[in-house]
Each structure stands twice: as C-alpha cells, then as structure tokens.
Amino acid sequence: MTGGERFSWTQTATDVSHFRFFVYVDSTGTRELTDAACQRVGLDRFDCTATVPELTPGPHALAIGATLMSGGEAVPGTRSQPFNVIMTAPAAPSGSPAK
C-alpha cells in the first residue's frame, strides 16, 4: 500500500447512522475514519469502506472499531481482529527523477 487506498469491512448493525468509525493503528494510535461510507446489504448488515489513513512506511497492524453516539455520549464497541498491511513510499510520478 502507498496511501490513499480504500479498504472495506462488514458492519453488523440494524442502523449505522449514529456510528463513528475508527481505525486502531499498531494498538496505540486511534484515527477517526471521517470518510467512512456504509451501504445496507441485509437486515442487520452493512458493507462499509474508508480511506486508509496516512501511515509511516513499514508494517502495521490495523483494527476497525465503531463508536455509537447516543444522547451526547460515546459508547465504544469492540474492535475487529487486527489485519496487517505494509506501507511503502509512494512511487515517483512517471518522468520524475528518482531520488
């Protein structure tokens, strides 16, 4: 991965309109997935996508979590099982000199 790619997951819920989605990076950092988008695919299931956040080059373990916003309170849900990605430096644009 070089950054900017989208990834997807299936979210179990009857409604996701009050959810905020987060990615947990290497079990230490948390970033909100502000561009997460979900589409209903079943009675209690949504297919969701979001852009991979900016990460330093190298291996990373990511996990997805949803927080329910209810009455001004944030109720965190459980995290997904972590999945591994390897970030590489973006490729130089065609015609650009290599550094």
mmCIF file of N, CA and C in Angstrom:
data_model
loop_
_atom_site.group_PDB
_atom_site.id
_atom_site.type_symbol
_atom_site.label_atom_id
_atom_site.label_comp_id
_atom_site.label_asym_id
_atom_site.label_seq_id
_atom_site.Cartn_x
_atom_site.Cartn_y
_atom_site.Cartn_z
ATOM 1 N N MET A 1 0.843 -1.171 0.000
ATOM 2 C CA MET A 1 0.000 0.000 0.000
ATOM 3 C C MET A 1 0.890 1.236 0.000
ATOM 4 N N THR A 2 0.409 2.266 -0.671
ATOM 5 C CA THR A 2 1.173 3.509 -0.706
ATOM 6 C C THR A 2 0.432 4.676 -0.062
ATOM 7 N N GLY A 3 -0.806 4.467 0.319
ATOM 8 C CA GLY A 3 -1.616 5.515 0.936
ATOM 9 C C GLY A 3 -2.711 5.970 -0.007
ATOM 10 N N GLY A 4 -3.844 6.288 0.544
ATOM 11 C CA GLY A 4 -4.966 6.747 -0.251
ATOM 12 C C GLY A 4 -5.888 5.641 -0.734
ATOM 13 N N GLU A 5 -5.482 4.377 -0.578
ATOM 14 C CA GLU A 5 -6.356 3.277 -0.984
ATOM 15 C C GLU A 5 -7.558 3.206 -0.047
ATOM 16 N N ARG A 6 -8.618 2.566 -0.515
ATOM 17 C CA ARG A 6 -9.791 2.330 0.329
ATOM 18 C C ARG A 6 -9.786 0.872 0.757
ATOM 19 N N PHE A 7 -10.285 0.627 1.943
ATOM 20 C CA PHE A 7 -10.458 -0.739 2.422
ATOM 21 C C PHE A 7 -11.907 -0.900 2.838
ATOM 22 N N SER A 8 -12.330 -2.140 3.010
ATOM 23 C CA SER A 8 -13.744 -2.385 3.304
ATOM 24 C C SER A 8 -13.892 -3.385 4.435
ATOM 25 N N TRP A 9 -15.059 -3.349 5.058
ATOM 26 C CA TRP A 9 -15.404 -4.293 6.110
ATOM 27 C C TRP A 9 -16.926 -4.417 6.152
ATOM 28 N N THR A 10 -17.391 -5.446 6.800
ATOM 29 C CA THR A 10 -18.822 -5.639 7.010
ATOM 30 C C THR A 10 -19.148 -5.278 8.446
ATOM 31 N N GLN A 11 -20.116 -4.392 8.616
ATOM 32 C CA GLN A 11 -20.534 -3.933 9.945
ATOM 33 C C GLN A 11 -21.883 -4.546 10.273
ATOM 34 N N THR A 12 -21.954 -5.248 11.395
ATOM 35 C CA THR A 12 -23.220 -5.811 11.846
ATOM 36 C C THR A 12 -23.940 -4.780 12.704
ATOM 37 N N ALA A 13 -25.130 -4.395 12.262
ATOM 38 C CA ALA A 13 -25.953 -3.422 12.990
ATOM 39 C C ALA A 13 -27.272 -3.290 12.255
ATOM 40 N N THR A 14 -28.285 -2.816 12.954
ATOM 41 C CA THR A 14 -29.548 -2.550 12.273
ATOM 42 C C THR A 14 -29.585 -1.131 11.725
ATOM 43 N N ASP A 15 -28.680 -0.270 12.227
ATOM 44 C CA ASP A 15 -28.603 1.121 11.771
ATOM 45 C C ASP A 15 -27.193 1.619 12.078
ATOM 46 N N VAL A 16 -26.552 2.294 11.137
ATOM 47 C CA VAL A 16 -25.210 2.829 11.382
ATOM 48 C C VAL A 16 -25.186 4.355 11.365
ATOM 49 N N SER A 17 -26.360 4.977 11.310
ATOM 50 C CA SER A 17 -26.404 6.435 11.185
ATOM 51 C C SER A 17 -25.844 7.168 12.409
ATOM 52 N N HIS A 18 -25.776 6.511 13.546
ATOM 53 C CA HIS A 18 -25.234 7.147 14.753
ATOM 54 C C HIS A 18 -23.861 6.594 15.126
ATOM 55 N N PHE A 19 -23.199 5.929 14.182
ATOM 56 C CA PHE A 19 -21.875 5.368 14.427
ATOM 57 C C PHE A 19 -20.793 6.328 13.932
ATOM 58 N N ARG A 20 -19.685 6.331 14.637
ATOM 59 C CA ARG A 20 -18.434 6.924 14.165
ATOM 60 C C ARG A 20 -17.450 5.772 14.108
ATOM 61 N N PHE A 21 -16.701 5.687 13.011
ATOM 62 C CA PHE A 21 -15.768 4.584 12.820
ATOM 63 C C PHE A 21 -14.335 5.053 13.042
ATOM 64 N N PHE A 22 -13.537 4.151 13.618
ATOM 65 C CA PHE A 22 -12.151 4.445 13.936
ATOM 66 C C PHE A 22 -11.263 3.310 13.457
ATOM 67 N N VAL A 23 -10.017 3.638 13.173
ATOM 68 C CA VAL A 23 -9.019 2.613 12.905
ATOM 69 C C VAL A 23 -7.984 2.720 14.030
ATOM 70 N N TYR A 24 -7.632 1.587 14.570
ATOM 71 C CA TYR A 24 -6.607 1.494 15.613
ATOM 72 C C TYR A 24 -5.334 1.034 14.931
ATOM 73 N N VAL A 25 -4.276 1.830 15.051
ATOM 74 C CA VAL A 25 -3.020 1.577 14.355
ATOM 75 C C VAL A 25 -1.993 1.044 15.344
ATOM 76 N N ASP A 26 -1.524 -0.173 15.107
ATOM 77 C CA ASP A 26 -0.480 -0.794 15.938
ATOM 78 C C ASP A 26 -0.842 -0.803 17.413
ATOM 79 N N SER A 27 -2.128 -0.912 17.718
ATOM 80 C CA SER A 27 -2.645 -0.980 19.095
ATOM 81 C C SER A 27 -2.332 0.250 19.921
ATOM 82 N N THR A 28 -1.854 1.319 19.291
ATOM 83 C CA THR A 28 -1.508 2.505 20.071
ATOM 84 C C THR A 28 -2.253 3.740 19.604
ATOM 85 N N GLY A 29 -2.278 4.000 18.309
ATOM 86 C CA GLY A 29 -2.903 5.216 17.796
ATOM 87 C C GLY A 29 -4.318 4.953 17.313
ATOM 88 N N THR A 30 -5.174 5.942 17.467
ATOM 89 C CA THR A 30 -6.553 5.842 17.003
ATOM 90 C C THR A 30 -6.822 7.011 16.074
ATOM 91 N N ARG A 31 -7.420 6.706 14.927
ATOM 92 C CA ARG A 31 -7.770 7.756 13.976
ATOM 93 C C ARG A 31 -9.207 7.558 13.530
ATOM 94 N N GLU A 32 -9.959 8.649 13.522
ATOM 95 C CA GLU A 32 -11.336 8.551 13.058
ATOM 96 C C GLU A 32 -11.357 8.414 11.539
ATOM 97 N N LEU A 33 -12.218 7.556 11.050
ATOM 98 C CA LEU A 33 -12.392 7.351 9.613
ATOM 99 C C LEU A 33 -13.523 8.286 9.162
ATOM 100 N N THR A 34 -13.184 9.548 8.946
ATOM 101 C CA THR A 34 -14.194 10.570 8.674
ATOM 102 C C THR A 34 -14.883 10.382 7.332
ATOM 103 N N ASP A 35 -14.279 9.640 6.408
ATOM 104 C CA ASP A 35 -14.916 9.433 5.108
ATOM 105 C C ASP A 35 -15.561 8.046 4.990
ATOM 106 N N ALA A 36 -15.760 7.387 6.123
ATOM 107 C CA ALA A 36 -16.397 6.064 6.084
ATOM 108 C C ALA A 36 -17.794 6.178 5.480
ATOM 109 N N ALA A 37 -18.104 5.226 4.609
ATOM 110 C CA ALA A 37 -19.419 5.176 3.961
ATOM 111 C C ALA A 37 -19.920 3.744 4.031
ATOM 112 N N CYS A 38 -21.196 3.584 4.371
ATOM 113 C CA CYS A 38 -21.770 2.248 4.524
ATOM 114 C C CYS A 38 -23.040 2.125 3.691
ATOM 115 N N GLN A 39 -23.234 0.932 3.156
ATOM 116 C CA GLN A 39 -24.433 0.631 2.379
ATOM 117 C C GLN A 39 -25.058 -0.642 2.932
ATOM 118 N N ARG A 40 -26.367 -0.576 3.184
ATOM 119 C CA ARG A 40 -27.085 -1.742 3.720
ATOM 120 C C ARG A 40 -27.049 -2.871 2.698
ATOM 121 N N VAL A 41 -26.715 -4.082 3.184
ATOM 122 C CA VAL A 41 -26.704 -5.273 2.319
ATOM 123 C C VAL A 41 -27.523 -6.405 2.927
ATOM 124 N N GLY A 42 -28.174 -6.149 4.031
ATOM 125 C CA GLY A 42 -29.001 -7.152 4.693
ATOM 126 C C GLY A 42 -29.754 -6.505 5.841
ATOM 127 N N LEU A 43 -30.585 -7.280 6.493
ATOM 128 C CA LEU A 43 -31.395 -6.759 7.589
ATOM 129 C C LEU A 43 -30.547 -6.131 8.689
ATOM 130 N N ASP A 44 -29.434 -6.758 9.016
ATOM 131 C CA ASP A 44 -28.572 -6.249 10.082
ATOM 132 C C ASP A 44 -27.104 -6.251 9.649
ATOM 133 N N ARG A 45 -26.875 -5.879 8.385
ATOM 134 C CA ARG A 45 -25.512 -5.918 7.861
ATOM 135 C C ARG A 45 -25.285 -4.776 6.870
ATOM 136 N N PHE A 46 -24.113 -4.156 6.978
ATOM 137 C CA PHE A 46 -23.712 -3.068 6.089
ATOM 138 C C PHE A 46 -22.312 -3.356 5.559
ATOM 139 N N ASP A 47 -22.096 -3.053 4.288
ATOM 140 C CA ASP A 47 -20.756 -3.061 3.732
ATOM 141 C C ASP A 47 -20.242 -1.635 3.822
ATOM 142 N N CYS A 48 -19.077 -1.466 4.459
ATOM 143 C CA CYS A 48 -18.521 -0.137 4.695
ATOM 144 C C CYS A 48 -17.149 -0.016 4.044
ATOM 145 N N THR A 49 -16.790 1.207 3.667
ATOM 146 C CA THR A 49 -15.472 1.488 3.113
ATOM 147 C C THR A 49 -14.946 2.780 3.717
ATOM 148 N N ALA A 50 -13.627 2.925 3.717
ATOM 149 C CA ALA A 50 -12.976 4.153 4.174
ATOM 150 C C ALA A 50 -11.579 4.192 3.567
ATOM 151 N N THR A 51 -11.003 5.368 3.559
ATOM 152 C CA THR A 51 -9.646 5.541 3.050
ATOM 153 C C THR A 51 -8.639 5.138 4.123
ATOM 154 N N VAL A 52 -7.624 4.398 3.704
ATOM 155 C CA VAL A 52 -6.538 4.033 4.621
ATOM 156 C C VAL A 52 -5.878 5.326 5.092
ATOM 157 N N PRO A 53 -5.710 5.512 6.399
ATOM 158 C CA PRO A 53 -5.099 6.757 6.877
ATOM 159 C C PRO A 53 -3.621 6.819 6.498
ATOM 160 N N GLU A 54 -3.079 8.012 6.562
ATOM 161 C CA GLU A 54 -1.653 8.203 6.295
ATOM 162 C C GLU A 54 -0.854 7.467 7.367
ATOM 163 N N LEU A 55 0.084 6.642 6.922
ATOM 164 C CA LEU A 55 0.907 5.845 7.833
ATOM 165 C C LEU A 55 2.368 5.950 7.432
ATOM 166 N N THR A 56 3.241 5.727 8.373
ATOM 167 C CA THR A 56 4.667 5.697 8.054
ATOM 168 C C THR A 56 4.974 4.422 7.273
ATOM 169 N N PRO A 57 6.017 4.437 6.447
ATOM 170 C CA PRO A 57 6.389 3.218 5.720
ATOM 171 C C PRO A 57 6.714 2.080 6.689
ATOM 172 N N GLY A 58 6.383 0.862 6.259
ATOM 173 C CA GLY A 58 6.667 -0.324 7.060
ATOM 174 C C GLY A 58 5.401 -1.089 7.386
ATOM 175 N N PRO A 59 5.551 -2.156 8.181
ATOM 176 C CA PRO A 59 4.386 -2.980 8.542
ATOM 177 C C PRO A 59 3.563 -2.326 9.646
ATOM 178 N N HIS A 60 2.254 -2.521 9.560
ATOM 179 C CA HIS A 60 1.331 -2.002 10.568
ATOM 180 C C HIS A 60 0.208 -3.005 10.788
ATOM 181 N N ALA A 61 -0.314 -3.050 12.006
ATOM 182 C CA ALA A 61 -1.498 -3.852 12.330
ATOM 183 C C ALA A 61 -2.649 -2.871 12.537
ATOM 184 N N LEU A 62 -3.725 -3.055 11.767
ATOM 185 C CA LEU A 62 -4.883 -2.179 11.854
ATOM 186 C C LEU A 62 -6.084 -2.954 12.381
ATOM 187 N N ALA A 63 -6.943 -2.287 13.126
ATOM 188 C CA ALA A 63 -8.203 -2.869 13.588
ATOM 189 C C ALA A 63 -9.268 -1.783 13.465
ATOM 190 N N ILE A 64 -10.486 -2.191 13.160
ATOM 191 C CA ILE A 64 -11.593 -1.255 12.987
ATOM 192 C C ILE A 64 -12.482 -1.295 14.220
ATOM 193 N N GLY A 65 -12.992 -0.136 14.612
ATOM 194 C CA GLY A 65 -13.935 -0.059 15.712
ATOM 195 C C GLY A 65 -15.020 0.946 15.408
ATOM 196 N N ALA A 66 -16.184 0.740 15.982
ATOM 197 C CA ALA A 66 -17.299 1.670 15.831
ATOM 198 C C ALA A 66 -17.683 2.188 17.200
ATOM 199 N N THR A 67 -18.008 3.467 17.252
ATOM 200 C CA THR A 67 -18.488 4.084 18.476
ATOM 201 C C THR A 67 -19.904 4.589 18.209
ATOM 202 N N LEU A 68 -20.829 4.207 19.059
ATOM 203 C CA LEU A 68 -22.217 4.645 18.946
ATOM 204 C C LEU A 68 -22.360 5.962 19.687
ATOM 205 N N MET A 69 -22.856 6.978 18.996
ATOM 206 C CA MET A 69 -23.120 8.268 19.620
ATOM 207 C C MET A 69 -24.585 8.275 20.034
ATOM 208 N N SER A 70 -24.833 8.319 21.343
ATOM 209 C CA SER A 70 -26.200 8.227 21.862
ATOM 210 C C SER A 70 -26.399 9.246 22.968
ATOM 211 N N GLY A 71 -27.281 10.202 22.737
ATOM 212 C CA GLY A 71 -27.575 11.208 23.767
ATOM 213 C C GLY A 71 -26.354 11.993 24.196
ATOM 214 N N GLY A 72 -25.466 12.292 23.258
ATOM 215 C CA GLY A 72 -24.256 13.035 23.575
ATOM 216 C C GLY A 72 -23.154 12.186 24.182
ATOM 217 N N GLU A 73 -23.416 10.920 24.405
ATOM 218 C CA GLU A 73 -22.426 10.001 24.975
ATOM 219 C C GLU A 73 -21.831 9.129 23.869
ATOM 220 N N ALA A 74 -20.554 8.852 23.969
ATOM 221 C CA ALA A 74 -19.873 7.952 23.038
ATOM 222 C C ALA A 74 -19.764 6.577 23.692
ATOM 223 N N VAL A 75 -20.365 5.570 23.058
ATOM 224 C CA VAL A 75 -20.343 4.207 23.582
ATOM 225 C C VAL A 75 -19.492 3.363 22.638
ATOM 226 N N PRO A 76 -18.232 3.085 23.014
ATOM 227 C CA PRO A 76 -17.374 2.329 22.098
ATOM 228 C C PRO A 76 -17.795 0.867 21.983
ATOM 229 N N GLY A 77 -17.667 0.346 20.775
ATOM 230 C CA GLY A 77 -17.928 -1.071 20.528
ATOM 231 C C GLY A 77 -16.622 -1.846 20.566
ATOM 232 N N THR A 78 -16.707 -3.107 20.255
ATOM 233 C CA THR A 78 -15.495 -3.920 20.229
ATOM 234 C C THR A 78 -14.735 -3.682 18.934
ATOM 235 N N ARG A 79 -13.441 -3.918 18.990
ATOM 236 C CA ARG A 79 -12.587 -3.776 17.807
ATOM 237 C C ARG A 79 -12.614 -5.057 16.989
ATOM 238 N N SER A 80 -12.360 -4.905 15.709
ATOM 239 C CA SER A 80 -12.200 -6.076 14.850
ATOM 240 C C SER A 80 -10.886 -6.772 15.198
ATOM 241 N N GLN A 81 -10.743 -7.951 14.677
ATOM 242 C CA GLN A 81 -9.437 -8.602 14.765
ATOM 243 C C GLN A 81 -8.466 -7.773 13.930
ATOM 244 N N PRO A 82 -7.224 -7.618 14.373
ATOM 245 C CA PRO A 82 -6.277 -6.817 13.586
ATOM 246 C C PRO A 82 -5.951 -7.491 12.257
ATOM 247 N N PHE A 83 -5.673 -6.665 11.274
ATOM 248 C CA PHE A 83 -5.179 -7.152 9.988
ATOM 249 C C PHE A 83 -3.915 -6.381 9.651
ATOM 250 N N ASN A 84 -3.022 -7.026 8.932
ATOM 251 C CA ASN A 84 -1.702 -6.463 8.660
ATOM 252 C C ASN A 84 -1.630 -5.821 7.287
ATOM 253 N N VAL A 85 -0.962 -4.685 7.232
ATOM 254 C CA VAL A 85 -0.682 -4.003 5.973
ATOM 255 C C VAL A 85 0.792 -3.619 5.966
ATOM 256 N N ILE A 86 1.327 -3.439 4.783
ATOM 257 C CA ILE A 86 2.698 -2.939 4.643
ATOM 258 C C ILE A 86 2.629 -1.687 3.788
ATOM 259 N N MET A 87 3.023 -0.571 4.381
ATOM 260 C CA MET A 87 3.041 0.698 3.667
ATOM 261 C C MET A 87 4.403 0.877 3.021
ATOM 262 N N THR A 88 4.375 1.300 1.772
ATOM 263 C CA THR A 88 5.605 1.621 1.058
ATOM 264 C C THR A 88 5.567 3.095 0.709
ATOM 265 N N ALA A 89 6.713 3.643 0.375
ATOM 266 C CA ALA A 89 6.751 5.033 -0.056
ATOM 267 C C ALA A 89 6.022 5.139 -1.382
ATOM 268 N N PRO A 90 5.288 6.224 -1.610
ATOM 269 C CA PRO A 90 4.602 6.379 -2.896
ATOM 270 C C PRO A 90 5.604 6.341 -4.042
ATOM 271 N N ALA A 91 5.185 5.767 -5.158
ATOM 272 C CA ALA A 91 6.045 5.720 -6.342
ATOM 273 C C ALA A 91 6.219 7.123 -6.887
ATOM 274 N N ALA A 92 7.396 7.399 -7.449
ATOM 275 C CA ALA A 92 7.659 8.692 -8.079
ATOM 276 C C ALA A 92 6.785 8.803 -9.322
ATOM 277 N N PRO A 93 6.237 9.996 -9.589
ATOM 278 C CA PRO A 93 5.433 10.164 -10.792
ATOM 279 C C PRO A 93 6.258 9.842 -12.041
ATOM 280 N N SER A 94 5.611 9.351 -13.060
ATOM 281 C CA SER A 94 6.288 8.996 -14.300
ATOM 282 C C SER A 94 7.022 10.215 -14.855
ATOM 283 N N GLY A 95 8.271 10.020 -15.227
ATOM 284 C CA GLY A 95 9.069 11.112 -15.763
ATOM 285 C C GLY A 95 9.824 11.903 -14.707
ATOM 286 N N SER A 96 9.591 11.616 -13.438
ATOM 287 C CA SER A 96 10.304 12.301 -12.356
ATOM 288 C C SER A 96 11.615 11.597 -12.088
ATOM 289 N N PRO A 97 12.668 12.336 -11.802
ATOM 290 C CA PRO A 97 13.932 11.676 -11.469
ATOM 291 C C PRO A 97 13.836 10.948 -10.141
ATOM 292 N N ALA A 98 14.444 9.786 -10.062
ATOM 293 C CA ALA A 98 14.473 9.014 -8.811
ATOM 294 C C ALA A 98 15.412 9.688 -7.843
ATOM 295 N N LYS A 99 15.083 9.598 -6.566
ATOM 296 C CA LYS A 99 15.955 10.184 -5.531
ATOM 297 C C LYS A 99 16.717 9.116 -4.819
#
